[in-house]
PDB file of C-alpha atoms in Angstrom:
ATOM      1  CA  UNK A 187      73.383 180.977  -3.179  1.00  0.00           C
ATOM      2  CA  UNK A 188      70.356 179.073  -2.505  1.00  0.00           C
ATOM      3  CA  UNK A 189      69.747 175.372  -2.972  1.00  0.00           C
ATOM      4  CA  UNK A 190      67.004 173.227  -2.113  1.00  0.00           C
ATOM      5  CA  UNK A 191      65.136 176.522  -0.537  1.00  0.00           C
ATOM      6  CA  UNK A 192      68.057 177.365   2.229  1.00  0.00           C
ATOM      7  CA  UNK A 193      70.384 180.329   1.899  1.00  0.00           C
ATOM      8  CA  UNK A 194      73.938 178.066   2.100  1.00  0.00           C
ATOM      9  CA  UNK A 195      76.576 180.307   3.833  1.00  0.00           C
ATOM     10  CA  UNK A 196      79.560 181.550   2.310  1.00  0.00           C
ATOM     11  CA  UNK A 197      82.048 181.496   5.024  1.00  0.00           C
ATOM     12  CA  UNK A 198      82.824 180.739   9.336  1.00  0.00           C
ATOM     13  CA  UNK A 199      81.655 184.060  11.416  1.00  0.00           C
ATOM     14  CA  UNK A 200      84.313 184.745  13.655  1.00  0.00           C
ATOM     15  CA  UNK A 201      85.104 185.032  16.489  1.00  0.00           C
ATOM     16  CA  UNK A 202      84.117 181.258  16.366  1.00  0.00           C
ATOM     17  CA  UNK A 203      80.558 180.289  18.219  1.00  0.00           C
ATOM     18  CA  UNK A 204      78.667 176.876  18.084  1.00  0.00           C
ATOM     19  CA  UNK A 205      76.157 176.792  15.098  1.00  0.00           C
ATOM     20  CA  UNK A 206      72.268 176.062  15.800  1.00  0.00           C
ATOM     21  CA  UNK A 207      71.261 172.784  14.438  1.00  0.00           C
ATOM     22  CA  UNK A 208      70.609 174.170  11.022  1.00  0.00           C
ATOM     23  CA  UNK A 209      73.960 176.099  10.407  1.00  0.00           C
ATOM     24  CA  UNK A 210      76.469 173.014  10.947  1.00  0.00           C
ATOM     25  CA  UNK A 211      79.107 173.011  13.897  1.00  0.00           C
ATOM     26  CA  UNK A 212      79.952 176.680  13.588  1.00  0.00           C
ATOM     27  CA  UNK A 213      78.088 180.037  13.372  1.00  0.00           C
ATOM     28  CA  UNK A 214      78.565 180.862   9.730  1.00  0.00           C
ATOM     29  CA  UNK A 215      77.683 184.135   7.303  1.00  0.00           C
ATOM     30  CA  UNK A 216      75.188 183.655   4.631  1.00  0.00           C
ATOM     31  CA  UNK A 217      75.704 187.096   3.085  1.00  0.00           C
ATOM     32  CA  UNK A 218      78.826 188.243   1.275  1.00  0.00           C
ATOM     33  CA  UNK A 219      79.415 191.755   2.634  1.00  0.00           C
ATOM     34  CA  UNK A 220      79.098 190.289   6.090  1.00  0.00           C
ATOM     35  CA  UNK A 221      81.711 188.113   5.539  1.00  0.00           C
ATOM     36  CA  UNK A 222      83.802 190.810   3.677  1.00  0.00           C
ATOM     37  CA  UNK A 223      83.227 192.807   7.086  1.00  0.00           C
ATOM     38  CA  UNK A 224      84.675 190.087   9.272  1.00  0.00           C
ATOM     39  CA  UNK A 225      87.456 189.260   6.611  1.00  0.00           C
ATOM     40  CA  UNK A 226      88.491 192.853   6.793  1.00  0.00           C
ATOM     41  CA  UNK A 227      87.871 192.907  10.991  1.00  0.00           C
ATOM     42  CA  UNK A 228      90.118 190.160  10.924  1.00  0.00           C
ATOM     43  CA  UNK A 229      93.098 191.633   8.408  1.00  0.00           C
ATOM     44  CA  UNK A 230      93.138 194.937  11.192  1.00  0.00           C
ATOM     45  CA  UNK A 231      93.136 192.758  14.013  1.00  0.00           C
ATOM     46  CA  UNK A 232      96.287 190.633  12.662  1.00  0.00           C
ATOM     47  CA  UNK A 233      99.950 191.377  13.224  1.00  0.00           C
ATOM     48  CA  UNK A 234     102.960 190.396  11.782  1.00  0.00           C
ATOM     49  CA  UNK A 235     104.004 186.677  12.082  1.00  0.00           C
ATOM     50  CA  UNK A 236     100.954 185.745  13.418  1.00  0.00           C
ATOM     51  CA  UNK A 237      99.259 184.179  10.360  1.00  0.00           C
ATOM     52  CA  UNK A 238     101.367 181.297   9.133  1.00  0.00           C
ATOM     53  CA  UNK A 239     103.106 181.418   5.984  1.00  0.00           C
ATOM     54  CA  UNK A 240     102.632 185.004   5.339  1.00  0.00           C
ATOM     55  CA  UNK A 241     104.673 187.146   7.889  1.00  0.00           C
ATOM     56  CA  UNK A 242     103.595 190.528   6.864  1.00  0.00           C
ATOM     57  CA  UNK A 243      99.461 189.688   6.374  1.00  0.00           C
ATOM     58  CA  UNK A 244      97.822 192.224   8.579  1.00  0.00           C
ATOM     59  CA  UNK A 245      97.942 195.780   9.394  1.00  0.00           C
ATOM     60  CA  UNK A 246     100.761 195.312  12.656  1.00  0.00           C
ATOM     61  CA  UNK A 247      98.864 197.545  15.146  1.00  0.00           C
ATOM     62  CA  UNK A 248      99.793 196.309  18.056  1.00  0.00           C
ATOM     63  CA  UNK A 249     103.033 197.858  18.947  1.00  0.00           C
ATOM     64  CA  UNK A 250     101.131 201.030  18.126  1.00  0.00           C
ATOM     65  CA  UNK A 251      99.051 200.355  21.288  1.00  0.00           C
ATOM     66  CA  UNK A 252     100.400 202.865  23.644  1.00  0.00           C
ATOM     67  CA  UNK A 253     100.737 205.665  20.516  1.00  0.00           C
ATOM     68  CA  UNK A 254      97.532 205.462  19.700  1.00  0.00           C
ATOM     69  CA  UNK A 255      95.538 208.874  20.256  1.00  0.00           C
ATOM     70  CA  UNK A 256      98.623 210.719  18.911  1.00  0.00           C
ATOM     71  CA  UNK A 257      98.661 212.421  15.786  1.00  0.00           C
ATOM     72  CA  UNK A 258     101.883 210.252  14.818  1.00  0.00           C
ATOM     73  CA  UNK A 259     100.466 207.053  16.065  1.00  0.00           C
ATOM     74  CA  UNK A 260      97.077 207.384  14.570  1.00  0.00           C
ATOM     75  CA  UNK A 261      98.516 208.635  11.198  1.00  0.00           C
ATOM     76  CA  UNK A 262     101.020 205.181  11.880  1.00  0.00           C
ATOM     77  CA  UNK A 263      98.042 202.955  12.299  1.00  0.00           C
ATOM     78  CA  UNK A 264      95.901 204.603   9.304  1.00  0.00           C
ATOM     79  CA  UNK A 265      98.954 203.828   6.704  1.00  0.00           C
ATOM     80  CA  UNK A 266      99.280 200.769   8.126  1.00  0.00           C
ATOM     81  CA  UNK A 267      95.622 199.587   7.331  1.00  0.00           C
ATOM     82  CA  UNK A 268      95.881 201.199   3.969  1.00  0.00           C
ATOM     83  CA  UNK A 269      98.808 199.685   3.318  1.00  0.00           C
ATOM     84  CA  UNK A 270      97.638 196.008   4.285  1.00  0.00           C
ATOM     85  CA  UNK A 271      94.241 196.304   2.223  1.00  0.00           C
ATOM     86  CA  UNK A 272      95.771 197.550  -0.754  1.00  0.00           C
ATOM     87  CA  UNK A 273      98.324 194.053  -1.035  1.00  0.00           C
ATOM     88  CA  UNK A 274      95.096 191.983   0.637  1.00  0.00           C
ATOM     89  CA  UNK A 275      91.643 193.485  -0.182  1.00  0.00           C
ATOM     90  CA  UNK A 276      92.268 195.758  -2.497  1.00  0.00           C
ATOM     91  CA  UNK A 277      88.754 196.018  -3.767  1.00  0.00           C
ATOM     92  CA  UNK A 278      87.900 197.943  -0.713  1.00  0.00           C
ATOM     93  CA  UNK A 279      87.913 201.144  -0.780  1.00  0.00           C
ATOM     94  CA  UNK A 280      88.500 203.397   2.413  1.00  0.00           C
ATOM     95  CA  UNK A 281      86.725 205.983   3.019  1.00  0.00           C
ATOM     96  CA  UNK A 282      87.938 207.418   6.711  1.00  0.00           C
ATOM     97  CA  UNK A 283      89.939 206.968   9.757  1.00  0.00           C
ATOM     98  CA  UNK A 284      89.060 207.452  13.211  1.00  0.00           C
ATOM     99  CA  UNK A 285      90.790 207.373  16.237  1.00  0.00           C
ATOM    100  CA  UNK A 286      89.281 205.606  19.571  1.00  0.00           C
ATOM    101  CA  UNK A 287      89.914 207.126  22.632  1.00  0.00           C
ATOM    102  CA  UNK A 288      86.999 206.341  25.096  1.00  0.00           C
ATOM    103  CA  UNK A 289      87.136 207.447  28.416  1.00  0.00           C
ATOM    104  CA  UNK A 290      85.073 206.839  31.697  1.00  0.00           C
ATOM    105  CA  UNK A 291      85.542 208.482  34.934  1.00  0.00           C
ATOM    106  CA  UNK A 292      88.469 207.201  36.139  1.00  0.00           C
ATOM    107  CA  UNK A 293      91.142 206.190  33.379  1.00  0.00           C
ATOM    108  CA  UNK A 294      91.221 205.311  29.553  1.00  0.00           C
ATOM    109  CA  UNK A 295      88.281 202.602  29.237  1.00  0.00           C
ATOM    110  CA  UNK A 296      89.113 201.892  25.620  1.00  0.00           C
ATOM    111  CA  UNK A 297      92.170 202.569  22.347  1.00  0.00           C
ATOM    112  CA  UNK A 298      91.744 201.942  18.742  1.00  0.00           C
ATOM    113  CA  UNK A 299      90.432 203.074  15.557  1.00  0.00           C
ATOM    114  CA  UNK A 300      86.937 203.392  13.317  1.00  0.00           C
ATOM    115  CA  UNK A 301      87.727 202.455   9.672  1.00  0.00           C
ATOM    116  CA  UNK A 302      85.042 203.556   7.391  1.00  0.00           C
ATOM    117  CA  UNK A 303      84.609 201.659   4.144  1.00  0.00           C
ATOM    118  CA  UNK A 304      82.741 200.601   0.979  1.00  0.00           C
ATOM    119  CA  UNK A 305      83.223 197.527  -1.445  1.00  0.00           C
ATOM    120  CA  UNK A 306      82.250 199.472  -5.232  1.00  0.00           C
ATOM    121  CA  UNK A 307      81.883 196.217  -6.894  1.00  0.00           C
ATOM    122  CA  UNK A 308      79.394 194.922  -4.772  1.00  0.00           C
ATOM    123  CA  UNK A 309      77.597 198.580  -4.593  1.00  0.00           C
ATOM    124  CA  UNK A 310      77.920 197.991  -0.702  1.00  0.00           C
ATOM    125  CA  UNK A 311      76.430 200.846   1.463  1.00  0.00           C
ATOM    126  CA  UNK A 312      79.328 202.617   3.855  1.00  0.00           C
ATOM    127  CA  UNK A 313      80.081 200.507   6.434  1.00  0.00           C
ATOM    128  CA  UNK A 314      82.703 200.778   9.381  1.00  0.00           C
ATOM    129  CA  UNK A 315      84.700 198.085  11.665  1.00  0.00           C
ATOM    130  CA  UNK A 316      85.792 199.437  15.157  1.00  0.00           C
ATOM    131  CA  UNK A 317      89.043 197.622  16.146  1.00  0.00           C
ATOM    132  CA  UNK A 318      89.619 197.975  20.326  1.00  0.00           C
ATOM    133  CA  UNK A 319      93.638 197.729  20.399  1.00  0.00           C
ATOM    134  CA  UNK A 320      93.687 198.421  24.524  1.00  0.00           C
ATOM    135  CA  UNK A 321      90.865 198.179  27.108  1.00  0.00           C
ATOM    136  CA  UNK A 322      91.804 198.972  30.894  1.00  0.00           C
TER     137      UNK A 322
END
């Protein structure tokens, strides 16, 4: 939306950082698939109990941690996230799963999983969120 020639933002970019003098206290998104993206980041990210009021909001990945890169953990993790977007954000539509498993020379740098993703009703171009569940 635009009023009085400024695009006015549609929701708080997160993780939370200080807005510039024009955007208000916080950083915010002016664009609606942006904030779609960082809605949905933030639905992955969340476990069980930890949003108050609704105890099963999120996808629960966490105590999948160590059983990620596993056939049984990643196929855990990918019915999990389907499971959570289908009662939350059902109007996105996944499109793939990938497991994380990123590696430097000494031990596992990096766990988690690539979520590929479109939103049909706002004819959104594929788009992917990369959620890091374990960094050495």
């Amino acid at each position: 939306a635009e009023l009085t020639g400024r695009v006015q933002p549609v929701g708080i970019a997160t993780p939370l950082q200080m807005g510039s003098d024009h955007e208000g206290l916080f950083k915010m998104h002016k664009n609606l698939q942006d904030q779609l993206a960082d809605n949905f980041r933030n639905l992955i990210m969340t476990n069980h109990g930890d949003r108050f009021g609704m105890y099963d909001f999120g996808a629960n990945l966490a105590e999948l941690t160590f059983e990620m890169g596993t056939e049984d953990g990643d196929v855990k993790a990918m019915r999990r996230i389907t499971r959570a977007t289908k009662k939350y954000m059902s109007f996105i539509s996944l499109e793939n799963f990938e497991p994380l498993v990123l590696r430097n020379d000494k031990d596992i740098a990096r766990i988690g999983i690539r979520v590929t993703y479109t939103i049909p009703k706002l004819e959104s171009k594929k788009r992917a969120v990369e959620i890091v569940l374990f960094s050495v």
